Short mmCIF file of C-alpha atoms in Angstrom, two decimals:
data_model
loop_
_atom_site.label_atom_id
_atom_site.label_comp_id
_atom_site.label_asym_id
_atom_site.label_seq_id
_atom_site.Cartn_x
_atom_site.Cartn_y
_atom_site.Cartn_z
CA TRP A 1 17.40 -32.97 -12.94
CA ASP A 2 18.01 -29.51 -14.37
CA CYS A 3 18.33 -27.76 -11.00
CA GLY A 4 22.13 -27.79 -10.98
CA GLU A 5 22.21 -26.35 -14.47
CA TYR A 6 19.71 -23.62 -13.57
CA ILE A 7 21.74 -22.68 -10.48
CA ALA A 8 25.00 -22.55 -12.43
CA ALA A 9 23.50 -20.55 -15.31
CA GLY A 10 21.59 -18.24 -12.98
CA SER A 11 24.70 -17.46 -10.95
CA THR A 12 26.80 -16.69 -14.02
CA LEU A 13 24.21 -15.52 -16.59
CA GLY A 14 25.09 -18.60 -18.58
CA ILE A 15 23.21 -20.30 -21.40
CA LEU A 16 20.87 -23.20 -20.63
CA HIS A 17 19.83 -26.09 -22.82
CA PRO A 18 17.21 -25.17 -25.46
CA PRO A 19 14.99 -23.21 -25.37
CA GLY A 20 17.26 -21.41 -22.93
CA ASN A 21 14.67 -19.86 -20.55
CA PRO A 22 16.38 -16.43 -20.80
CA LEU A 23 13.99 -14.53 -18.51
CA TYR A 24 14.34 -17.16 -15.81
CA VAL A 25 18.13 -16.94 -16.00
CA ILE A 26 17.94 -13.15 -15.56
CA LEU A 27 15.56 -13.51 -12.59
CA ALA A 28 17.82 -16.15 -11.05
CA LYS A 29 20.79 -13.80 -11.39
CA ILE A 30 18.80 -11.00 -9.73
CA ALA A 31 17.87 -13.38 -6.89
CA SER A 32 21.51 -14.36 -6.43
CA ILE A 33 22.33 -10.65 -6.04
CA LEU A 34 19.40 -9.59 -3.86
CA PHE A 35 19.78 -12.48 -1.41
CA PHE A 36 23.47 -11.67 -0.86
CA PHE A 37 23.08 -12.27 2.89
CA ILE A 38 22.67 -16.02 2.17
CA ASN A 39 26.05 -17.69 1.72
CA ASN A 40 24.80 -20.60 -0.39
CA PRO A 41 24.13 -19.42 -3.98
CA ALA A 42 21.98 -22.48 -4.66
CA LEU A 43 19.67 -21.55 -1.78
CA ARG A 44 19.35 -18.00 -3.13
CA ILE A 45 18.00 -19.26 -6.45
CA ASN A 46 15.86 -21.91 -4.75
CA LEU A 47 14.16 -19.10 -2.82
CA LEU A 48 13.11 -17.60 -6.13
CA SER A 49 10.74 -20.53 -6.69
CA ALA A 50 9.27 -20.16 -3.20
CA LEU A 51 8.77 -16.42 -3.73
CA PHE A 52 7.06 -16.91 -7.09
CA GLY A 53 4.85 -19.60 -5.58
CA ALA A 54 3.74 -17.19 -2.85
CA LEU A 55 3.02 -14.44 -5.39
CA THR A 56 1.05 -16.91 -7.52
CA SER A 57 -1.15 -17.74 -4.53
CA TYR A 58 -1.68 -14.03 -3.94
CA PHE A 59 -2.99 -13.45 -7.47
CA ILE A 60 -5.16 -16.56 -7.21
CA TYR A 61 -6.63 -15.01 -4.06
CA LEU A 62 -7.35 -11.76 -5.90
CA THR A 63 -8.94 -13.66 -8.78
CA ILE A 64 -11.23 -15.66 -6.49
CA VAL A 65 -12.32 -12.48 -4.69
CA ARG A 66 -13.24 -10.84 -8.00
CA VAL A 67 -15.12 -13.88 -9.29
CA LEU A 68 -17.11 -14.38 -6.08
CA THR A 69 -17.87 -10.65 -5.84
CA GLU A 70 -19.28 -10.76 -9.37
CA VAL A 71 -21.42 -13.78 -8.46
CA THR A 72 -22.81 -12.28 -5.24
CA GLY A 73 -22.88 -8.68 -6.43
CA GLU A 74 -21.79 -5.63 -4.48
CA THR A 75 -23.02 -6.16 -0.95
CA LYS A 76 -22.26 -4.87 2.53
CA ASN A 77 -23.52 -8.03 4.19
CA ILE A 78 -20.77 -9.04 6.61
CA LEU A 79 -21.52 -12.77 6.33
CA ILE A 80 -21.31 -12.74 2.53
CA GLN A 81 -18.15 -10.64 2.55
CA SER A 82 -16.59 -12.95 5.13
CA ALA A 83 -17.50 -15.99 3.02
CA ILE A 84 -15.90 -14.37 -0.05
CA TYR A 85 -12.60 -13.54 1.65
CA ILE A 86 -12.38 -16.79 3.62
CA GLY A 87 -13.15 -18.78 0.47
CA ALA A 88 -10.46 -16.85 -1.42
CA ILE A 89 -7.91 -17.50 1.33
CA VAL A 90 -8.72 -21.21 1.37
CA GLY A 91 -8.48 -21.41 -2.43
CA ALA A 92 -5.14 -19.59 -2.40
CA LEU A 93 -3.80 -21.93 0.30
CA PHE A 94 -4.91 -24.95 -1.70
CA SER A 95 -2.91 -23.64 -4.64
CA ALA A 96 0.10 -22.88 -2.44
CA PHE A 97 0.24 -26.28 -0.76
CA ALA A 98 -0.76 -28.50 -3.65
CA ASN A 99 1.65 -31.42 -3.88
CA THR A 100 2.98 -30.48 -7.33
CA VAL A 101 3.51 -26.85 -6.35
CA VAL A 102 5.28 -27.63 -3.08
CA PHE A 103 7.47 -30.22 -4.80
CA SER A 104 8.64 -27.65 -7.38
CA ALA A 105 8.76 -24.64 -5.03
CA VAL A 106 11.73 -26.00 -3.08
CA GLU A 107 14.06 -26.37 -6.06
CA ALA A 108 15.62 -24.17 -8.72
CA GLU A 109 13.18 -24.98 -11.50
CA VAL A 110 10.94 -23.07 -13.91
CA TYR A 111 7.72 -24.90 -13.07
CA VAL A 112 6.59 -22.66 -10.21
CA PRO A 113 7.87 -19.35 -11.66
CA LEU A 114 5.87 -20.01 -14.86
CA LEU A 115 2.70 -20.09 -12.76
CA LEU A 116 3.08 -16.41 -11.87
CA PRO A 117 2.47 -14.94 -15.36
CA ILE A 118 -0.39 -17.42 -15.78
CA SER A 119 -2.04 -16.28 -12.54
CA ILE A 120 -1.47 -12.60 -13.34
CA CYS A 121 -3.02 -13.02 -16.80
CA THR A 122 -6.00 -14.81 -15.25
CA TRP A 123 -6.53 -12.03 -12.74
CA LEU A 124 -6.20 -9.33 -15.41
CA THR A 125 -8.70 -11.17 -17.61
CA VAL A 126 -11.32 -11.14 -14.87
CA LYS A 127 -10.43 -7.50 -14.16
CA TRP A 128 -11.01 -6.71 -17.84
CA GLY A 129 -14.36 -8.48 -17.79
CA GLN A 130 -15.55 -6.42 -14.81
CA SER A 131 -14.14 -3.09 -15.97
CA LYS A 132 -16.53 -0.43 -17.27
CA SER A 133 -13.76 1.85 -18.54
CA THR A 134 -13.64 2.86 -22.20
CA HIS A 135 -9.93 2.04 -22.11
CA ARG A 136 -10.38 -1.44 -20.70
CA ASP A 137 -8.98 -3.10 -23.85
CA THR A 138 -5.59 -1.78 -22.78
CA ILE A 139 -5.71 -4.53 -20.17
CA LEU A 140 -5.78 -7.05 -23.03
CA ILE A 141 -2.55 -5.51 -24.30
CA MET A 142 -1.01 -5.99 -20.87
CA ILE A 143 -2.19 -9.62 -20.81
CA LEU A 144 -0.62 -10.23 -24.21
CA LEU A 145 2.64 -8.64 -23.08
CA ILE A 146 2.85 -10.67 -19.86
CA CYS A 147 1.83 -13.89 -21.59
CA PHE A 148 4.52 -13.59 -24.23
CA LEU A 149 7.11 -12.32 -21.76
CA GLY A 150 6.45 -15.46 -19.75
CA ILE A 151 7.75 -17.53 -22.68
CA GLY A 152 11.18 -16.47 -21.43
CA ILE A 153 10.45 -18.50 -18.30
CA HIS A 154 8.69 -21.42 -20.01
CA ILE A 155 6.62 -21.89 -23.15
CA TYR A 156 3.74 -23.29 -21.04
CA THR A 157 2.76 -19.76 -20.00
CA VAL A 158 0.82 -19.46 -23.27
CA ILE A 159 -1.38 -22.39 -22.18
CA VAL A 160 -3.73 -19.85 -20.58
CA SER A 161 -4.37 -17.99 -23.86
CA PRO A 162 -7.16 -20.26 -25.24
CA ALA A 163 -9.14 -19.86 -22.01
CA ILE A 164 -8.64 -16.09 -22.11
CA LEU A 165 -9.81 -15.99 -25.74
CA LEU A 166 -12.96 -17.93 -24.86
CA TYR A 167 -13.69 -15.65 -21.88
CA VAL A 168 -13.21 -12.48 -23.96
CA ILE A 169 -15.49 -13.48 -26.82
CA ILE A 170 -18.17 -14.60 -24.35
CA LYS A 171 -17.97 -11.36 -22.37
CA ASP A 172 -17.76 -9.13 -25.45
CA PRO A 173 -19.30 -10.68 -28.60
CA GLN A 174 -18.23 -7.59 -30.59
CA LYS A 175 -14.65 -8.87 -30.40
CA ARG A 176 -15.58 -11.57 -32.92
CA LYS A 177 -15.95 -8.80 -35.52
CA ASP A 178 -12.83 -6.83 -34.52
CA TRP A 179 -10.14 -7.57 -37.12
CA ARG A 180 -7.37 -6.30 -34.82
CA PHE A 181 -8.37 -8.75 -32.12
CA LEU A 182 -8.69 -11.62 -34.59
CA LEU A 183 -5.32 -10.77 -36.16
CA THR A 184 -3.69 -10.82 -32.73
CA ILE A 185 -5.23 -14.20 -31.91
CA ILE A 186 -4.05 -15.66 -35.23
CA SER A 187 -0.55 -14.29 -34.60
CA MET A 188 -0.51 -15.84 -31.12
CA SER A 189 -1.66 -19.17 -32.51
CA VAL A 190 1.15 -19.16 -35.06
CA VAL A 191 3.69 -18.50 -32.32
CA ILE A 192 2.28 -21.29 -30.15
CA TYR A 193 2.54 -23.65 -33.10
CA GLN A 194 6.15 -22.71 -33.86
CA LEU A 195 8.04 -20.52 -31.41
CA SER A 196 10.75 -19.56 -33.90
CA LEU A 197 8.10 -17.75 -35.97
CA TYR A 198 7.86 -15.27 -33.10
CA ILE A 199 10.94 -13.52 -34.52
CA PHE A 200 9.06 -12.60 -37.71
CA ILE A 201 5.56 -12.21 -36.26
CA GLY A 202 6.94 -10.11 -33.38
CA ILE A 203 8.71 -7.69 -35.73
CA GLY A 204 5.52 -7.27 -37.74
CA LEU A 205 3.34 -6.65 -34.68
CA ILE A 206 5.82 -4.15 -33.21
CA SER A 207 5.94 -2.28 -36.52
CA VAL A 208 2.16 -2.06 -36.72
CA THR A 209 1.91 -0.98 -33.07
CA PHE A 210 4.42 1.85 -33.33
CA THR A 211 2.93 3.01 -36.62
CA GLY A 212 -0.41 3.28 -34.87
CA LEU A 213 1.18 5.21 -31.99
CA LEU A 214 2.71 7.69 -34.40
CA PHE A 215 -0.45 8.45 -36.36
CA SER A 216 -3.25 7.82 -33.85
CA LYS A 217 -3.87 10.10 -30.89
CA LYS A 218 -6.40 7.64 -29.49
CA ALA A 219 -3.80 4.86 -29.52
CA ARG A 220 -1.30 7.07 -27.68
CA ASN A 221 -3.89 7.87 -25.02
CA GLN A 222 -4.64 4.18 -24.52
CA TRP A 223 -0.94 3.39 -24.04
CA LYS A 224 -0.67 6.25 -21.49
CA PHE A 225 -3.58 4.71 -19.62
CA CYS A 226 -1.82 1.33 -19.75
CA PHE A 227 1.32 2.74 -18.15
CA TYR A 228 -0.65 4.58 -15.47
CA LEU A 229 -2.55 1.38 -14.67
#
């Protein structure tokens, strides 16, 4: 297994086998520093998987609460509210104690940490769908950032993007006519097809973004809102 390699690389900021999982290595190094009170460095990095698994369950809980609240509507009925929160807790526990999750949460591996950006993106997508703010599309920027940042843990984090795309165009049909949204989706698809193209696509997207920030007051206001959020 790769656990020994992940522990060694995480403890020393070393280089893993391709694709390298650079973000995971950095997080593993941080864990090895923060959990200094544990003598065994392997256990420190193993705890990272358990921590990410717990955080994943938390965001799954938040997602279920939002979805069920949208289904039932805003209500002060105690029975309905209790059913929503109990159902969310049960769903989160199912995700936490699923056999695959538990198996990977007790070892220094990327398979549980990669679930965290997926669960955060899912929660943000539902949050975007329920938001009435005029700046709500900034949430889509955050989703894109987290999704692509998660590639540094494992490429599978982008597996959530097709579902997010489908949800967005169902919730907001106007997005089908927005060339900026379509251009972003095409760029993401190219990166998913060939990760090395991210170097060129990423440079282009960053250039366009910062050009917009320089010449568009509206764009600057949206980014301020993003940071505040």
